[in-house]
Coordinates of C-alpha atoms in Angstrom, one line a residue:
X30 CA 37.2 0.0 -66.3
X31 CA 40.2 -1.4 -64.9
X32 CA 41.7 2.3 -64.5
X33 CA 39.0 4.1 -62.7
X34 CA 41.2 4.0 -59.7
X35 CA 43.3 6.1 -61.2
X36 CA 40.7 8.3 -62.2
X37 CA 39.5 8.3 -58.7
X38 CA 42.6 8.7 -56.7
X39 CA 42.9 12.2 -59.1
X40 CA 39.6 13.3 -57.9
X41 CA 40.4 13.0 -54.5
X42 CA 44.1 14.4 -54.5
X43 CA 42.3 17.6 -56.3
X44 CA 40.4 18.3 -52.8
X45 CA 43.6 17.2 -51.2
X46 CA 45.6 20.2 -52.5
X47 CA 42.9 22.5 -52.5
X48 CA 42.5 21.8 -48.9
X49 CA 46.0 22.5 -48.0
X50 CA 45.8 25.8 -50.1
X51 CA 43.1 26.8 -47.4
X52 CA 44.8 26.3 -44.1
X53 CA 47.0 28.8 -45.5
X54 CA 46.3 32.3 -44.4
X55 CA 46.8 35.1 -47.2
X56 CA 50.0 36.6 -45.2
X57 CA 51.6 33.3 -45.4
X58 CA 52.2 33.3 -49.1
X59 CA 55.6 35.3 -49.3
X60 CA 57.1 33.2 -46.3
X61 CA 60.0 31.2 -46.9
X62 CA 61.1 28.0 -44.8
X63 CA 64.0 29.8 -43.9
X64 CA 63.5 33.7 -44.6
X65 CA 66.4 34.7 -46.7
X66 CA 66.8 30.9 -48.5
X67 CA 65.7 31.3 -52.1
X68 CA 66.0 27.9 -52.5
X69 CA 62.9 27.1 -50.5
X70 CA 59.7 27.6 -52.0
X71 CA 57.0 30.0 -50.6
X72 CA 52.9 28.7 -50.5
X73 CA 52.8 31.0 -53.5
X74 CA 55.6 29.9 -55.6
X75 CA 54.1 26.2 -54.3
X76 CA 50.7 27.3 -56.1
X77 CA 52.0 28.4 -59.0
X78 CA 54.1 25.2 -59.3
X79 CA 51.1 23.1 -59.2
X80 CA 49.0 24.7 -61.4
X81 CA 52.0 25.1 -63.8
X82 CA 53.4 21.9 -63.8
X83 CA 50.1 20.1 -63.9
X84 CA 49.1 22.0 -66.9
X85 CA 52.4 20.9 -68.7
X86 CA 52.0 16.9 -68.0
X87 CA 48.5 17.1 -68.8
X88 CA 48.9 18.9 -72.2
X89 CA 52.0 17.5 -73.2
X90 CA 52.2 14.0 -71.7
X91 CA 48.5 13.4 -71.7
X92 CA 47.2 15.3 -74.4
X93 CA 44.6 16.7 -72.1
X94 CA 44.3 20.3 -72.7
X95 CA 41.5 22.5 -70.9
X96 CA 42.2 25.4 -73.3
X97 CA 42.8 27.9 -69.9
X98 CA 45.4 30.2 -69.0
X99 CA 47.4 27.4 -65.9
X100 CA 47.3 30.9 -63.8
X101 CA 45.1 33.3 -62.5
X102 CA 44.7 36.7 -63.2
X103 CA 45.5 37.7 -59.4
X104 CA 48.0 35.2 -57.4
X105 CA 46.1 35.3 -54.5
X106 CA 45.3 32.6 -52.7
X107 CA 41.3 32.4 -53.0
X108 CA 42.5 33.3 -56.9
X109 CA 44.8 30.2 -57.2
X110 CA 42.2 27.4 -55.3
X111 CA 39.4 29.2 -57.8
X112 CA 42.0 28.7 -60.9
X113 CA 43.1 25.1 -60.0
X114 CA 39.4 23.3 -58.7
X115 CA 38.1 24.8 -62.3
X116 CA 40.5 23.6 -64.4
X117 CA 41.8 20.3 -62.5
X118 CA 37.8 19.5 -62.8
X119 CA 38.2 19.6 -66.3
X120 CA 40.7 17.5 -66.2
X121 CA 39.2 14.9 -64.3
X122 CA 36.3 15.1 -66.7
X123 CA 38.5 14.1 -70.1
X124 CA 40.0 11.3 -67.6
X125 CA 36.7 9.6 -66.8
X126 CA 36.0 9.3 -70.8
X127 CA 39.4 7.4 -71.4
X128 CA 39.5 3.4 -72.7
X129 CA 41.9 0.9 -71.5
X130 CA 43.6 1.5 -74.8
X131 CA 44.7 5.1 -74.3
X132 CA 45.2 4.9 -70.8
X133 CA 48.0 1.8 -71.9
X134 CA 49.1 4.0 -74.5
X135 CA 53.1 4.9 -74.3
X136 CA 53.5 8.8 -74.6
X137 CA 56.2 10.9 -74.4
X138 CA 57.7 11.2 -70.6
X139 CA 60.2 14.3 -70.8
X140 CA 63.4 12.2 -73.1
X141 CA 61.7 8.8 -72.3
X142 CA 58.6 6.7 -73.2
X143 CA 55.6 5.1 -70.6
X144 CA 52.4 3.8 -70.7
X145 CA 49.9 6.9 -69.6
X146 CA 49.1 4.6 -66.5
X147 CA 52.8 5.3 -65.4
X148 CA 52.6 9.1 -66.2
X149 CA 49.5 9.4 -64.4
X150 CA 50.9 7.5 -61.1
X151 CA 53.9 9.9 -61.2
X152 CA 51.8 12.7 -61.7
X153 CA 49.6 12.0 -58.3
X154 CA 53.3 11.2 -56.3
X155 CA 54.5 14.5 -57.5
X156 CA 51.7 16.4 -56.8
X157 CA 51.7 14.7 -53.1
X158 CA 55.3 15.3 -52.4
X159 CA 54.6 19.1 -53.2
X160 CA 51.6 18.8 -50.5
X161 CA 53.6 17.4 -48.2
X162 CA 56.4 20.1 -48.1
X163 CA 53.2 22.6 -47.7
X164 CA 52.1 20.9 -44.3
X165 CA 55.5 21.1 -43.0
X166 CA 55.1 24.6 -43.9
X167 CA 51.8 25.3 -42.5
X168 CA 53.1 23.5 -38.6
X169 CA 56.0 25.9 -38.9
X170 CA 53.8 28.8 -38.8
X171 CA 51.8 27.6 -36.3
X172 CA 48.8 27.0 -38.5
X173 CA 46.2 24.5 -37.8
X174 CA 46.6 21.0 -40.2
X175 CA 43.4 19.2 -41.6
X176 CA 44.0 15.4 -42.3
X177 CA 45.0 14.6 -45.9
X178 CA 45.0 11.0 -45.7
X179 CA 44.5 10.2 -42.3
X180 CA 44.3 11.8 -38.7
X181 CA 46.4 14.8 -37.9
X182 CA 48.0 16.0 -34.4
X183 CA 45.1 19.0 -34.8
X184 CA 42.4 16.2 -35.9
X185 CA 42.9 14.3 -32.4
X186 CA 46.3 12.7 -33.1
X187 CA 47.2 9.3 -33.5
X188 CA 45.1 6.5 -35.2
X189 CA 45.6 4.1 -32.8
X190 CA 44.0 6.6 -30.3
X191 CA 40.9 6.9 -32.3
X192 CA 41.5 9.8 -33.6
X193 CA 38.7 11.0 -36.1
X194 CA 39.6 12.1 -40.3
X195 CA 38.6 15.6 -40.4
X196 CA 39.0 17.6 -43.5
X197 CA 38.5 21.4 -43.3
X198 CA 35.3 21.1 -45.8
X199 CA 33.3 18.5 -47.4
X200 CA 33.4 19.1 -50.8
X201 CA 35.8 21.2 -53.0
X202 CA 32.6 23.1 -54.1
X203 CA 31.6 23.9 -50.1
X204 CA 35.2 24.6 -49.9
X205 CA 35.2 27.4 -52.2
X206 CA 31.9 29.0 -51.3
X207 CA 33.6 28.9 -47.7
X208 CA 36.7 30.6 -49.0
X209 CA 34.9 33.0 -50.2
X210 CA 32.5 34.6 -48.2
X211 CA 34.5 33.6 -45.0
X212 CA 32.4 30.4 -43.8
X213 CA 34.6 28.8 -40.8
X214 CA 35.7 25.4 -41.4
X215 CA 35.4 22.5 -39.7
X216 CA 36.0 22.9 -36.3
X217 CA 38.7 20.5 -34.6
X218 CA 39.2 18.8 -31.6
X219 CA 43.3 19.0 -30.9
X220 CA 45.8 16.6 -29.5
X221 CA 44.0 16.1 -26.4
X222 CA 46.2 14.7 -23.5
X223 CA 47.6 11.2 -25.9
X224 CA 51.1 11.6 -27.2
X225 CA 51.3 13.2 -31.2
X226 CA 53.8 10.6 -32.5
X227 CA 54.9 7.2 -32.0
X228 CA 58.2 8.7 -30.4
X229 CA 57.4 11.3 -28.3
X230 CA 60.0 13.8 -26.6
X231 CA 60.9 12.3 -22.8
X232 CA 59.3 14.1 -20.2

């Protein structure tokens, strides 16, 4: 079907921010980037956005409804990554039994209309834009950062050096089991002695 990439790149942004959730540690959840700005979101308020907000284009733009409370009983962390793999896997279910026609569909987008394909690209950039404030998060408490979508300073650094994709587990089912009971994740190799970034600070 000529929209299974969308279909896929879903499936794989859903281990994506589930992975990301889990480099946090459960004290980091209240921390702000800046401790008394309100207008910067803590991890939690950055969970609860994703499961919210996710749950809202879904139902109301996609007419994909998983008939599940967006939040979980207990905002933990362990809580939230339990809440979001069960319910975004139900999601990516319905998605995988959509035709060309719906997915070409126009829909409601907030005050406008789009094709579902549109909605569906936004959705994925939205959902990455969120993930990407949470790993600027996670390096400014010192945290340790699995790849996303490529190497990471932590992972070995640079991919012109080599450096190897390492996410923290291999599957978002192993990554919950892990969560759980406490299994460590993958272990990773750091910088090593190559510069981080393309620019780095003069010695």
């Amino acid at each position: 079907m000529e929209y299974d990439f969308l279909v896929n790149t879903y499936e794989t942004e859903r281990i994506k921010t589930l992975s990301v959730w889990s480099m946090f540690k459960d004290e980091d959840l209240s921390l702000r980037p800046r401790p008394h700005d309100k207008r910067g979101r803590n991890a939690r308020e950055q969970m609860i956005h994703q499961c919210m907000s996710e749950n809202i284009w879904f139902c109301n733009m996609l007419g994909i409804d998983v008939g599940a409370p967006p939040l979980p009983k207990q905002e933990a962390r362990l809580e939230f990554m339990k809440r979001y793999a069960e319910d975004s896997g139900k999601r990516l279910a319905a998605l995988r039994k959509k035709d060309k026609v719906w997915w070409e569909e126009e829909t409601s987008f907030f005050d406008v209309k789009r094709p579902r394909t549109w909605i569906m690209t936004r959705r994925i950039a939205h959902t990455a834009h969120h993930r990407g404030q949470q790993t600027i998060m996670l390096r400014m408490l010192g945290r340790e950062i699995y790849s996303t979508y490529g190497p990471s300073a932590d992972t070995g650094g640079l991919m012109q050096y080599r450096a190897p994709t390492i996410y923290p587990y291999p599957t978002i089912e192993a990554l919950i089991e892990g969560e759980t009971i406490g299994r460590p994740k993958a272990s990773l190799p750091g910088p090593g002695d190559k510069p981080c970034t393309e620019r780095p600070d003069p010695e």
